[in-house]
Amino acid sequence: EAGVTQSPTHLIKTRGQQATLRCSPISGHTSVYWYQQALGLGLQFLLWYDEGEERNRGNFPPRFSGRQFPNYSSELNVNALELEDSALYLCASKNRVTNTGELFFGEGSRLTVL
Amino acid sequence: AQSVTQPDIHITVSEGASLELRCNYSYGATPYLFWYVQSPGQGLQLLLKYFSGDTLVQGIKGFEAEFKRSQSSFNLRKPSVHWSDAAEYFCAVSSGGSYIPTFGRGTSLIVHP
């Protein structure tokens, strides 16, 4: 069974540009979570999608957005990039049926903003 | 709101020594508790989890953790550390009502030969 896959692995952008990150959940998982892992800050919750709908978002500005597609894959968009957006962006999926909070993570997309 | 505190940013141990990583949580009801490990350049992998029942839970790679409600703690332990255990360890809490796990800031484990 394939795990959570994320692309691209690395992405370099300059300030003001836009970045798009993609995530494919484990087959059968309908919930997708996005977390930002900046140096020394642990994992900060960004967005949660389930069944194609945005269910919750963390304390991030509106230039962080995303969507979930009918096949449950997801993308995260970051507009008007700032230097502090440089981080590892982790996607995770969950089996909604179990509802116990256990997440399965991808290896992340490393975004560098110059 | 739920929260997680990992008081140790870095822990250094010698190979073969025992290990305990601390985790304290804040949540009113019985939480779901997790420990994840992140090796350099990798995503997070679940080590173990506690939902209910026996307060001592066993995980992968020889790790165990004990849930202590009176202390709001869920400390991770390993009796003998291997060099390959060097990684970042994250404690997380979730609940039946909240579908969004909250993570601690992580503890970096350094293993000396």
Tab-separated table of C-alpha atoms in Angstrom:
chain	number	residue	atom	x	y	z
A	1	GLU	CA	0.000	0.000	0.000
A	2	ALA	CA	1.446	3.363	-0.989
A	3	GLY	CA	1.902	5.920	1.734
A	4	VAL	CA	1.219	9.635	1.618
A	5	THR	CA	3.106	11.201	-1.266
A	6	GLN	CA	4.045	14.845	-1.616
A	7	SER	CA	5.477	16.867	-4.458
A	8	PRO	CA	7.703	18.592	-5.119
A	9	THR	CA	10.343	17.480	-2.637
A	10	HIS	CA	12.057	20.831	-2.797
A	11	LEU	CA	10.916	24.167	-4.122
A	12	ILE	CA	12.809	27.449	-4.326
A	13	LYS	CA	10.915	30.683	-4.854
A	14	THR	CA	11.540	34.380	-4.435
A	15	ARG	CA	9.592	36.835	-2.333
A	16	GLY	CA	6.215	37.745	-3.770
A	17	GLN	CA	5.889	34.609	-5.886
A	18	GLN	CA	3.338	31.853	-5.414
A	19	ALA	CA	4.009	28.258	-4.423
A	20	THR	CA	1.831	25.214	-4.976
A	21	LEU	CA	2.413	22.008	-3.061
A	22	ARG	CA	0.628	18.734	-3.737
A	23	CYS	CA	-0.354	15.753	-1.636
A	24	SER	CA	-1.851	12.336	-2.347
A	25	PRO	CA	-3.296	10.583	0.704
A	26	ILE	CA	-3.247	6.900	1.471
A	27	SER	CA	-5.885	5.056	-0.515
A	28	GLY	CA	-9.159	5.095	1.391
A	29	HIS	CA	-8.260	8.099	3.537
A	30	THR	CA	-10.585	11.031	3.020
A	31	SER	CA	-9.051	13.501	5.469
A	32	VAL	CA	-5.967	15.527	4.594
A	33	TYR	CA	-4.077	17.788	6.945
A	34	TRP	CA	-1.382	20.356	6.208
A	35	TYR	CA	1.209	21.381	8.771
A	36	GLN	CA	4.045	23.885	8.577
A	37	GLN	CA	7.287	22.909	10.272
A	38	ALA	CA	9.530	25.930	10.557
A	39	LEU	CA	12.891	25.698	12.254
A	40	GLY	CA	12.493	25.448	16.012
A	41	LEU	CA	8.711	25.870	15.977
A	42	GLY	CA	7.492	22.299	15.789
A	43	LEU	CA	4.431	21.513	13.705
A	44	GLN	CA	1.902	24.279	13.226
A	45	PHE	CA	-1.522	23.285	11.952
A	46	LEU	CA	-2.451	24.953	8.666
A	47	LEU	CA	-5.513	23.315	7.101
A	48	TRP	CA	-7.772	20.304	7.357
A	49	TYR	CA	-9.816	18.960	4.455
A	50	ASP	CA	-12.335	16.189	4.547
A	51	GLU	CA	-14.639	14.960	1.797
A	52	GLY	CA	-13.646	17.874	-0.410
A	53	GLU	CA	-14.467	20.565	2.131
A	54	GLU	CA	-12.233	22.771	4.240
A	55	ARG	CA	-13.124	21.820	7.814
A	56	ASN	CA	-10.747	23.988	9.791
A	57	ARG	CA	-7.765	26.231	9.401
A	58	GLY	CA	-5.013	27.285	11.753
A	59	ASN	CA	-3.829	30.743	12.661
A	60	PHE	CA	-2.321	31.621	9.287
A	61	PRO	CA	-3.091	34.537	6.952
A	62	PRO	CA	-5.487	34.083	4.008
A	63	ARG	CA	-2.627	33.890	1.519
A	64	PHE	CA	-2.319	30.293	2.706
A	65	SER	CA	-5.091	28.393	0.977
A	66	GLY	CA	-5.781	25.063	-0.583
A	67	ARG	CA	-8.309	22.615	-1.815
A	68	GLN	CA	-9.153	18.957	-1.916
A	69	PHE	CA	-10.058	17.211	-5.132
A	70	PRO	CA	-12.713	14.523	-5.704
A	71	ASN	CA	-10.006	11.823	-5.503
A	72	TYR	CA	-9.087	13.254	-2.041
A	73	SER	CA	-5.697	14.542	-3.143
A	74	SER	CA	-4.962	18.065	-2.037
A	75	GLU	CA	-2.908	21.082	-2.862
A	76	LEU	CA	-1.642	23.904	-0.715
A	77	ASN	CA	-1.153	27.334	-2.234
A	78	VAL	CA	0.907	30.063	-0.684
A	79	ASN	CA	0.572	33.464	-2.324
A	80	ALA	CA	2.778	36.532	-1.980
A	81	LEU	CA	5.600	34.508	-0.470
A	82	GLU	CA	7.541	35.961	2.414
A	83	LEU	CA	10.939	34.938	3.723
A	84	GLU	CA	9.383	33.478	6.862
A	85	ASP	CA	7.349	31.050	4.775
A	86	SER	CA	10.512	29.026	4.332
A	87	ALA	CA	9.735	25.731	6.024
A	88	LEU	CA	8.991	22.067	5.591
A	89	TYR	CA	5.340	21.586	4.683
A	90	LEU	CA	3.966	18.271	5.802
A	91	CYS	CA	0.835	16.628	4.539
A	92	ALA	CA	-0.891	13.891	6.492
A	93	SER	CA	-3.938	11.751	5.918
A	94	LYS	CA	-6.286	9.957	8.223
A	95	ASN	CA	-8.840	7.212	8.114
A	96	ARG	CA	-11.952	9.135	9.100
A	97	VAL	CA	-13.733	5.973	10.158
A	98	THR	CA	-11.333	5.310	13.028
A	99	ASN	CA	-11.541	8.922	14.252
A	100	THR	CA	-8.728	8.507	16.747
A	101	GLY	CA	-6.513	11.308	15.511
A	102	GLU	CA	-3.687	9.105	14.237
A	103	LEU	CA	-2.125	10.722	11.194
A	104	PHE	CA	0.015	9.234	8.451
A	105	PHE	CA	2.596	11.677	7.168
A	106	GLY	CA	4.333	12.239	3.898
A	107	GLU	CA	7.993	13.182	3.737
A	108	GLY	CA	7.225	16.820	3.186
A	109	SER	CA	7.951	19.564	0.698
A	110	ARG	CA	10.819	21.859	1.575
A	111	LEU	CA	9.995	25.432	0.518
A	112	THR	CA	12.794	27.965	0.425
A	113	VAL	CA	11.959	31.611	-0.157
A	114	LEU	CA	14.825	33.844	-1.222
B	1	ALA	CA	-7.939	24.360	24.054
B	2	GLN	CA	-5.606	21.414	24.026
B	3	SER	CA	-1.866	21.951	24.277
B	4	VAL	CA	1.308	19.931	24.550
B	5	THR	CA	4.570	20.806	26.272
B	6	GLN	CA	7.848	19.056	25.656
B	7	PRO	CA	10.150	20.747	28.166
B	8	ASP	CA	13.408	19.399	26.742
B	9	ILE	CA	14.563	20.861	23.424
B	10	HIS	CA	17.629	18.625	23.275
B	11	ILE	CA	18.536	15.396	25.061
B	12	THR	CA	21.955	13.785	24.804
B	13	VAL	CA	22.516	10.175	25.832
B	14	SER	CA	25.196	7.573	25.335
B	15	GLU	CA	24.478	4.537	23.240
B	16	GLY	CA	23.145	1.775	25.465
B	17	ALA	CA	21.865	4.164	28.122
B	18	SER	CA	18.213	4.458	29.060
B	19	LEU	CA	16.040	7.260	27.747
B	20	GLU	CA	13.043	9.200	28.957
B	21	LEU	CA	11.471	12.034	26.955
B	22	ARG	CA	8.926	14.159	28.756
B	23	CYS	CA	5.535	15.244	27.524
B	24	ASN	CA	2.829	17.149	29.392
B	25	TYR	CA	-0.560	17.911	27.933
B	26	SER	CA	-3.467	20.129	28.748
B	27	TYR	CA	-6.930	18.838	28.020
B	28	GLY	CA	-10.066	18.458	30.108
B	29	ALA	CA	-11.208	14.976	29.198
B	30	THR	CA	-9.298	11.803	28.434
B	31	PRO	CA	-7.105	12.604	25.485
B	32	TYR	CA	-5.757	10.539	22.664
B	33	LEU	CA	-1.957	10.699	22.988
B	34	PHE	CA	0.740	9.963	20.448
B	35	TRP	CA	4.484	9.901	20.035
B	36	TYR	CA	5.952	10.389	16.578
B	37	VAL	CA	9.557	10.240	15.422
B	38	GLN	CA	11.093	12.234	12.595
B	39	SER	CA	14.445	11.234	11.160
B	40	PRO	CA	16.412	13.907	9.278
B	41	GLY	CA	14.767	14.795	5.981
B	42	GLN	CA	11.816	12.528	6.641
B	43	GLY	CA	8.179	12.847	7.567
B	44	LEU	CA	6.804	11.738	10.921
B	45	GLN	CA	6.335	8.089	11.842
B	46	LEU	CA	4.033	6.934	14.622
B	47	LEU	CA	5.862	5.216	17.488
B	48	LEU	CA	2.906	4.504	19.751
B	49	LYS	CA	-0.484	5.756	20.826
B	50	TYR	CA	-2.783	5.748	23.839
B	51	PHE	CA	-6.547	5.849	23.591
B	52	SER	CA	-7.803	4.049	26.701
B	53	GLY	CA	-7.180	1.006	28.878
B	54	ASP	CA	-3.745	-0.035	30.037
B	55	THR	CA	-1.762	3.105	30.827
B	56	LEU	CA	1.525	1.551	29.741
B	57	VAL	CA	1.655	1.232	25.986
B	58	GLN	CA	4.228	-0.500	23.852
B	59	GLY	CA	5.329	0.814	20.514
B	60	ILE	CA	7.683	0.071	17.695
B	61	LYS	CA	11.485	0.056	17.919
B	62	GLY	CA	11.423	-0.924	21.603
B	63	PHE	CA	9.747	2.258	22.848
B	64	GLU	CA	7.077	2.466	25.512
B	65	ALA	CA	5.127	5.280	27.132
B	66	GLU	CA	3.086	5.641	30.281
B	67	PHE	CA	-0.048	7.725	30.623
B	68	LYS	CA	-0.339	9.371	34.041
B	69	ARG	CA	-3.608	11.238	34.366
B	70	SER	CA	-2.724	12.771	37.735
B	71	GLN	CA	0.375	14.365	36.251
B	72	SER	CA	-1.080	15.047	32.776
B	73	SER	CA	1.970	13.328	31.380
B	74	PHE	CA	2.778	10.832	28.666
B	75	ASN	CA	6.524	10.229	28.859
B	76	LEU	CA	8.352	8.142	26.308
B	77	ARG	CA	10.943	5.607	27.451
B	78	LYS	CA	13.441	3.174	26.034
B	79	PRO	CA	15.678	0.961	28.196
B	80	SER	CA	18.688	0.965	25.852
B	81	VAL	CA	19.219	3.555	23.149
B	82	HIS	CA	20.776	2.734	19.775
B	83	TRP	CA	22.643	5.206	17.589
B	84	SER	CA	19.860	4.897	15.009
B	85	ASP	CA	17.414	6.388	17.526
B	86	ALA	CA	18.934	9.830	16.999
B	87	ALA	CA	16.030	11.867	15.643
B	88	GLU	CA	13.375	14.428	16.542
B	89	TYR	CA	10.546	13.183	18.747
B	90	PHE	CA	7.126	14.765	18.868
B	91	CYS	CA	4.355	14.255	21.371
B	92	ALA	CA	0.814	14.993	20.180
B	93	VAL	CA	-2.656	15.147	21.690
B	94	SER	CA	-6.051	14.810	20.125
B	95	SER	CA	-9.563	14.155	21.349
B	96	GLY	CA	-12.795	12.640	20.229
B	97	GLY	CA	-14.241	16.074	19.669
B	98	SER	CA	-11.232	17.686	18.029
B	99	TYR	CA	-10.087	16.083	14.836
B	100	ILE	CA	-6.925	18.158	14.787
B	101	PRO	CA	-3.900	16.794	16.652
B	102	THR	CA	-1.815	19.376	18.477
B	103	PHE	CA	1.909	18.761	18.491
B	104	GLY	CA	4.613	19.722	20.930
B	105	ARG	CA	7.687	21.559	19.693
B	106	GLY	CA	9.717	18.376	19.670
B	107	THR	CA	12.769	17.008	21.463
B	108	SER	CA	15.953	16.406	19.536
B	109	LEU	CA	17.716	13.225	20.657
B	110	ILE	CA	21.479	13.061	20.234
B	111	VAL	CA	23.171	9.721	20.773
B	112	HIS	CA	26.883	9.547	21.594
B	113	PRO	CA	28.825	6.383	20.740
